[in-house]
Short mmCIF file of C-alpha atoms in Angstrom, two decimals:
data_model
loop_
_atom_site.label_atom_id
_atom_site.label_comp_id
_atom_site.label_asym_id
_atom_site.label_seq_id
_atom_site.Cartn_x
_atom_site.Cartn_y
_atom_site.Cartn_z
CA MET A 57 -0.31 -0.01 -0.05
CA VAL A 58 2.98 2.47 1.02
CA LEU A 59 4.71 1.55 -2.28
CA ASP A 60 1.48 2.18 -4.35
CA PHE A 61 1.27 5.55 -2.84
CA PHE A 62 4.65 6.77 -3.67
CA LYS A 63 4.30 4.96 -7.55
CA GLU A 64 0.36 6.38 -8.07
CA GLU A 65 -0.61 9.05 -5.82
CA LEU A 66 2.33 11.01 -5.12
CA ILE A 67 3.76 13.58 -7.72
CA VAL A 68 7.30 15.71 -7.24
CA VAL A 69 8.20 18.54 -8.97
CA SER A 70 11.23 20.97 -8.51
CA ASP A 71 11.54 24.39 -10.39
CA PHE A 72 15.20 23.45 -10.44
CA THR A 73 14.81 20.17 -12.35
CA LEU A 74 11.77 21.36 -14.30
CA LYS A 75 12.54 20.44 -17.91
CA LYS A 76 10.93 22.64 -20.51
CA THR A 77 7.01 22.07 -21.19
CA ASN A 78 6.66 18.69 -23.57
CA LEU A 79 5.82 21.18 -26.40
CA THR A 80 5.87 17.89 -28.82
CA PHE A 81 4.45 14.54 -28.43
CA SER A 82 4.51 11.10 -31.09
CA LEU A 83 1.43 9.53 -31.72
CA GLU A 84 3.10 6.56 -31.08
CA ASP A 85 3.31 7.53 -27.48
CA SER A 86 0.07 8.73 -26.60
CA PRO A 87 -3.05 7.71 -28.39
CA LYS A 88 -5.19 10.44 -30.30
CA LYS A 89 -8.03 10.42 -27.81
CA ASP A 90 -5.72 11.57 -24.93
CA PHE A 91 -4.78 14.69 -26.93
CA LEU A 92 -8.34 15.47 -27.33
CA ALA A 93 -8.94 14.91 -23.71
CA TRP A 94 -5.98 17.17 -23.21
CA ASN A 95 -7.23 19.70 -25.53
CA LYS A 96 -10.34 20.09 -24.10
CA ILE A 97 -8.69 20.71 -20.44
CA LEU A 98 -6.56 23.31 -22.05
CA ASP A 99 -9.38 24.88 -23.70
CA GLY A 100 -10.96 25.60 -20.40
CA PHE A 101 -8.06 26.26 -18.60
CA VAL A 102 -6.81 29.14 -20.81
CA LYS A 103 -10.27 30.81 -21.07
CA ASN A 104 -10.73 31.21 -17.10
CA ALA A 105 -6.79 32.44 -16.64
CA ASP A 106 -7.14 34.74 -19.23
CA LEU A 107 -3.60 34.01 -20.06
CA GLY A 108 -3.55 35.90 -23.18
CA PRO A 109 -3.81 33.38 -26.56
CA GLN A 110 -7.32 32.80 -27.60
CA GLY A 111 -6.23 29.31 -27.09
CA ILE A 112 -3.39 26.39 -25.90
CA ALA A 113 -3.86 23.21 -28.33
CA PHE A 114 -2.27 20.33 -29.04
CA LYS A 115 -2.14 20.42 -33.50
CA SER A 116 -1.09 17.37 -35.91
CA ASN A 117 2.93 18.40 -37.27
CA LYS A 118 3.26 15.88 -40.11
CA SER A 119 7.14 14.62 -39.96
CA GLU A 120 9.27 15.36 -42.94
CA ASN A 121 9.20 11.65 -43.57
CA LYS A 122 5.40 11.82 -44.10
CA GLU A 123 5.25 8.35 -42.21
CA SER A 124 4.23 9.75 -38.81
CA SER A 125 3.00 12.53 -37.07
CA ASN A 126 3.46 14.55 -34.08
CA MET A 127 1.51 16.69 -31.99
CA GLU A 128 2.68 20.02 -31.24
CA LEU A 129 1.57 22.35 -28.51
CA VAL A 130 0.78 25.83 -30.33
CA SER A 131 -0.59 29.10 -29.50
CA ILE A 132 -4.01 30.45 -31.00
CA TYR A 133 -4.48 33.88 -31.78
CA LYS A 134 -7.29 35.61 -34.11
CA TYR A 135 -6.25 38.61 -36.05
CA ASN A 136 -8.50 39.77 -38.61
CA ASP A 137 -11.32 37.40 -37.94
CA GLU A 138 -8.34 34.50 -38.55
CA ASN A 139 -7.02 32.26 -36.47
CA ILE A 140 -3.21 32.21 -36.31
CA VAL A 141 -1.45 29.51 -35.22
CA ILE A 142 2.06 29.75 -33.55
CA PRO A 143 4.06 27.50 -31.69
CA ALA A 144 3.75 27.86 -28.61
CA GLU A 145 7.38 27.83 -27.22
CA LEU A 146 7.83 30.94 -29.50
CA MET A 147 5.11 33.06 -28.14
CA GLU A 148 4.49 32.15 -24.47
CA SER A 149 5.96 33.21 -21.33
CA ARG A 150 7.92 30.97 -18.84
CA GLY A 151 5.13 31.29 -16.41
CA THR A 152 2.36 30.45 -19.09
CA LEU A 153 4.07 27.32 -20.23
CA LYS A 154 4.36 26.13 -16.78
CA LEU A 155 0.62 26.47 -15.92
CA VAL A 156 0.03 24.36 -19.19
CA ASP A 157 2.21 21.69 -17.96
CA PHE A 158 0.60 21.62 -14.74
CA ALA A 159 -3.18 21.82 -16.08
CA ILE A 160 -3.01 17.91 -17.75
CA PRO A 161 -1.97 16.11 -14.01
CA PHE A 162 -3.81 18.70 -12.00
CA GLU A 163 -6.75 17.46 -13.56
CA LYS A 164 -6.10 13.80 -13.10
CA LEU A 165 -5.16 15.10 -9.67
CA PHE A 166 -8.91 16.14 -8.88
CA LYS A 167 -10.30 13.23 -10.57
CA LEU A 168 -8.70 10.73 -8.76
CA GLY A 169 -7.25 12.10 -5.47
CA GLY A 170 -3.46 12.12 -4.83
CA VAL A 171 -0.66 14.17 -3.44
CA PHE A 172 1.16 17.36 -5.91
CA VAL A 173 4.51 18.34 -4.16
CA LEU A 174 5.86 21.33 -6.15
CA ASP A 175 9.29 23.24 -5.22
CA GLU A 176 8.56 27.11 -6.21
CA PHE A 177 5.05 26.84 -7.54
CA ASP A 178 4.38 29.98 -8.07
CA ALA A 179 7.54 31.28 -9.69
CA ALA A 180 7.17 33.21 -12.55
CA ILE A 181 3.31 32.90 -12.16
CA HIS A 182 1.21 35.79 -11.01
CA PRO A 183 -0.02 35.48 -7.45
CA GLU A 184 -3.56 35.86 -8.43
CA LEU A 185 -3.58 32.69 -10.76
CA ILE A 186 -1.69 30.99 -7.36
CA LYS A 187 -4.93 31.93 -5.64
CA GLY A 188 -7.56 30.80 -7.95
CA ILE A 189 -5.45 27.59 -8.21
CA LEU A 190 -5.34 27.11 -4.37
CA ALA A 191 -9.01 28.12 -3.93
CA LEU A 192 -10.01 25.05 -6.15
CA PHE A 193 -8.07 22.65 -3.51
CA ASN A 194 -9.93 24.40 -0.71
CA ASP A 195 -13.15 23.58 -2.19
CA SER A 196 -14.73 20.40 -1.00
CA ASP A 197 -17.28 20.82 -3.95
CA ARG A 198 -14.98 21.14 -6.26
CA ASN A 199 -12.20 18.84 -4.71
CA LYS A 200 -14.25 15.77 -4.06
CA ALA A 201 -11.20 13.12 -4.12
CA GLY A 202 -9.62 14.95 -1.73
CA ALA A 203 -6.28 15.70 -3.87
CA GLN A 204 -3.56 18.08 -2.00
CA LEU A 205 -0.97 20.47 -2.68
CA ILE A 206 1.61 20.90 -0.86
CA PHE A 207 4.18 23.72 -2.43
CA THR A 208 7.42 25.78 -1.09
CA THR A 209 7.43 29.39 -2.02
CA HIS A 210 9.36 32.76 -0.84
CA ASN A 211 6.28 34.89 -1.54
CA PRO A 212 4.77 35.41 1.85
CA ILE A 213 1.77 37.01 0.44
CA TYR A 214 0.00 33.75 0.70
CA LEU A 215 0.06 34.18 4.62
CA ASN A 216 -3.74 35.14 4.44
CA ASN A 217 -6.41 33.37 6.83
CA LYS A 218 -9.07 33.72 3.63
CA ILE A 219 -6.46 31.23 1.41
CA PHE A 220 -5.12 28.92 4.55
CA ARG A 221 -5.95 27.78 7.81
CA ARG A 222 -3.37 28.21 10.63
CA ASP A 223 -2.28 24.17 10.22
CA GLN A 224 -2.07 24.80 6.32
CA ILE A 225 1.12 27.14 6.62
CA ARG A 226 4.62 25.65 7.49
CA PHE A 227 7.83 27.56 7.84
CA VAL A 228 11.24 26.77 7.42
CA GLU A 229 13.91 28.19 9.31
CA LYS A 230 17.57 27.58 9.64
CA ASP A 231 19.81 27.07 12.69
CA THR A 232 22.61 29.50 12.77
CA ASP A 233 24.48 27.05 14.77
CA LEU A 234 23.97 23.91 13.07
CA TYR A 235 23.06 24.86 9.83
CA GLU A 236 19.62 22.23 10.04
CA SER A 237 16.50 23.30 8.48
CA VAL A 238 13.76 23.49 11.05
CA ILE A 239 9.94 22.71 9.90
CA TYR A 240 7.12 24.15 12.31
CA SER A 241 3.49 24.76 11.70
CA LEU A 242 1.80 28.32 12.34
CA ALA A 243 -0.86 26.03 14.06
CA ASP A 244 2.20 25.37 16.90
CA PHE A 245 2.30 28.92 18.34
CA GLY A 246 -1.57 28.08 19.92
CA SER A 247 -4.60 29.85 20.00
CA GLU A 248 -4.00 32.75 22.31
CA GLU A 249 -0.77 34.16 19.89
CA VAL A 250 -2.31 33.40 16.34
CA ARG A 251 -5.84 33.63 16.00
CA ASN A 252 -7.95 32.79 12.99
CA ASP A 253 -8.82 36.54 13.03
CA HIS A 254 -4.85 38.03 12.86
CA ASN A 255 -3.10 39.09 10.12
CA PHE A 256 -0.80 36.32 9.35
CA LEU A 257 1.07 38.91 6.70
CA ILE A 258 1.95 41.77 9.38
CA ASN A 259 2.89 39.73 12.14
CA TYR A 260 5.02 37.44 9.78
CA PHE A 261 7.00 40.95 9.26
CA LYS A 262 7.44 41.88 12.54
CA GLY A 263 9.08 39.10 13.49
CA ASN A 264 6.25 37.02 15.52
CA TYR A 265 6.76 33.97 13.60
CA GLY A 266 10.38 33.64 13.01
CA ALA A 267 11.42 32.38 9.25
CA LEU A 268 12.32 35.96 8.68
CA PRO A 269 16.10 36.52 7.38
CA PHE A 270 17.71 39.88 8.58
CA ILE A 271 20.24 40.53 5.75
CA ASP A 272 22.28 43.83 6.07
CA PHE A 273 24.14 44.80 2.99
CA SER A 274 25.12 48.19 3.52
CA LYS A 275 28.94 46.85 4.67
CA LEU A 276 28.80 45.68 0.78
CA LEU A 277 29.04 48.95 -0.88
CA ASN A 278 30.74 50.82 1.94
CA SER A 279 32.90 53.98 0.70
CA ASN A 280 36.22 51.84 0.98
CA SER A 281 35.01 48.93 -0.97
CA GLY A 282 37.78 48.14 -3.58
CA GLU A 283 40.78 49.86 -1.70
CA GLU A 284 43.87 48.62 0.26
CA ASP A 285 44.08 48.73 3.55
CA GLU A 286 47.48 49.63 5.49
CA ASP A 287 48.10 46.18 5.46
CA GLY A 288 47.79 45.60 1.65
CA ASN A 289 44.65 43.80 1.75
CA LEU A 290 41.87 44.40 0.12
#
């Protein structure tokens, strides 16, 4: 059972190792019915996310030998009542392609359940789009399969009681002596120190929850920078 969970229900993606979005597939790798289903998902995703193009879809792209056909991810823009089809790689930003890359596994996740673990999920993606996705995971009417999303971020904007409960928020703080990372929950502070009506974001910047770096770059650019001292050292 444990092995089945890691094999079938747990998906881990690191932004540092995230390869370029799969822009071209061979029909030999996936049946055509998969592409039709994927296009339906992408169509709804693009229309609701306001990404820019009128559509993003997989289109047939005949190879030079004419014996096989590839399906290429393209962007569709309207110009003078015509659909202009352009390879998505040429037109779309990293954030848009990243969202497209997640759209299909997210659809599967909401149907079958499971856990999606993402490192730097919101990198290159507008926070409002991230909030919309998080709302889907927190909506029991839409997330009937109990799909879960675990992600890391450096953006404190999500420290909001309208987005997360206290027990859903984790902080990571590095021990300055041992250089070990310690993970703890906002709920660990107790209901007296952290109430649901508190402004988590403001209290975080006040240093109430820790995990806040205190950095002073002033010494890096002092007036003596680049000059030798009496001993000849820079």
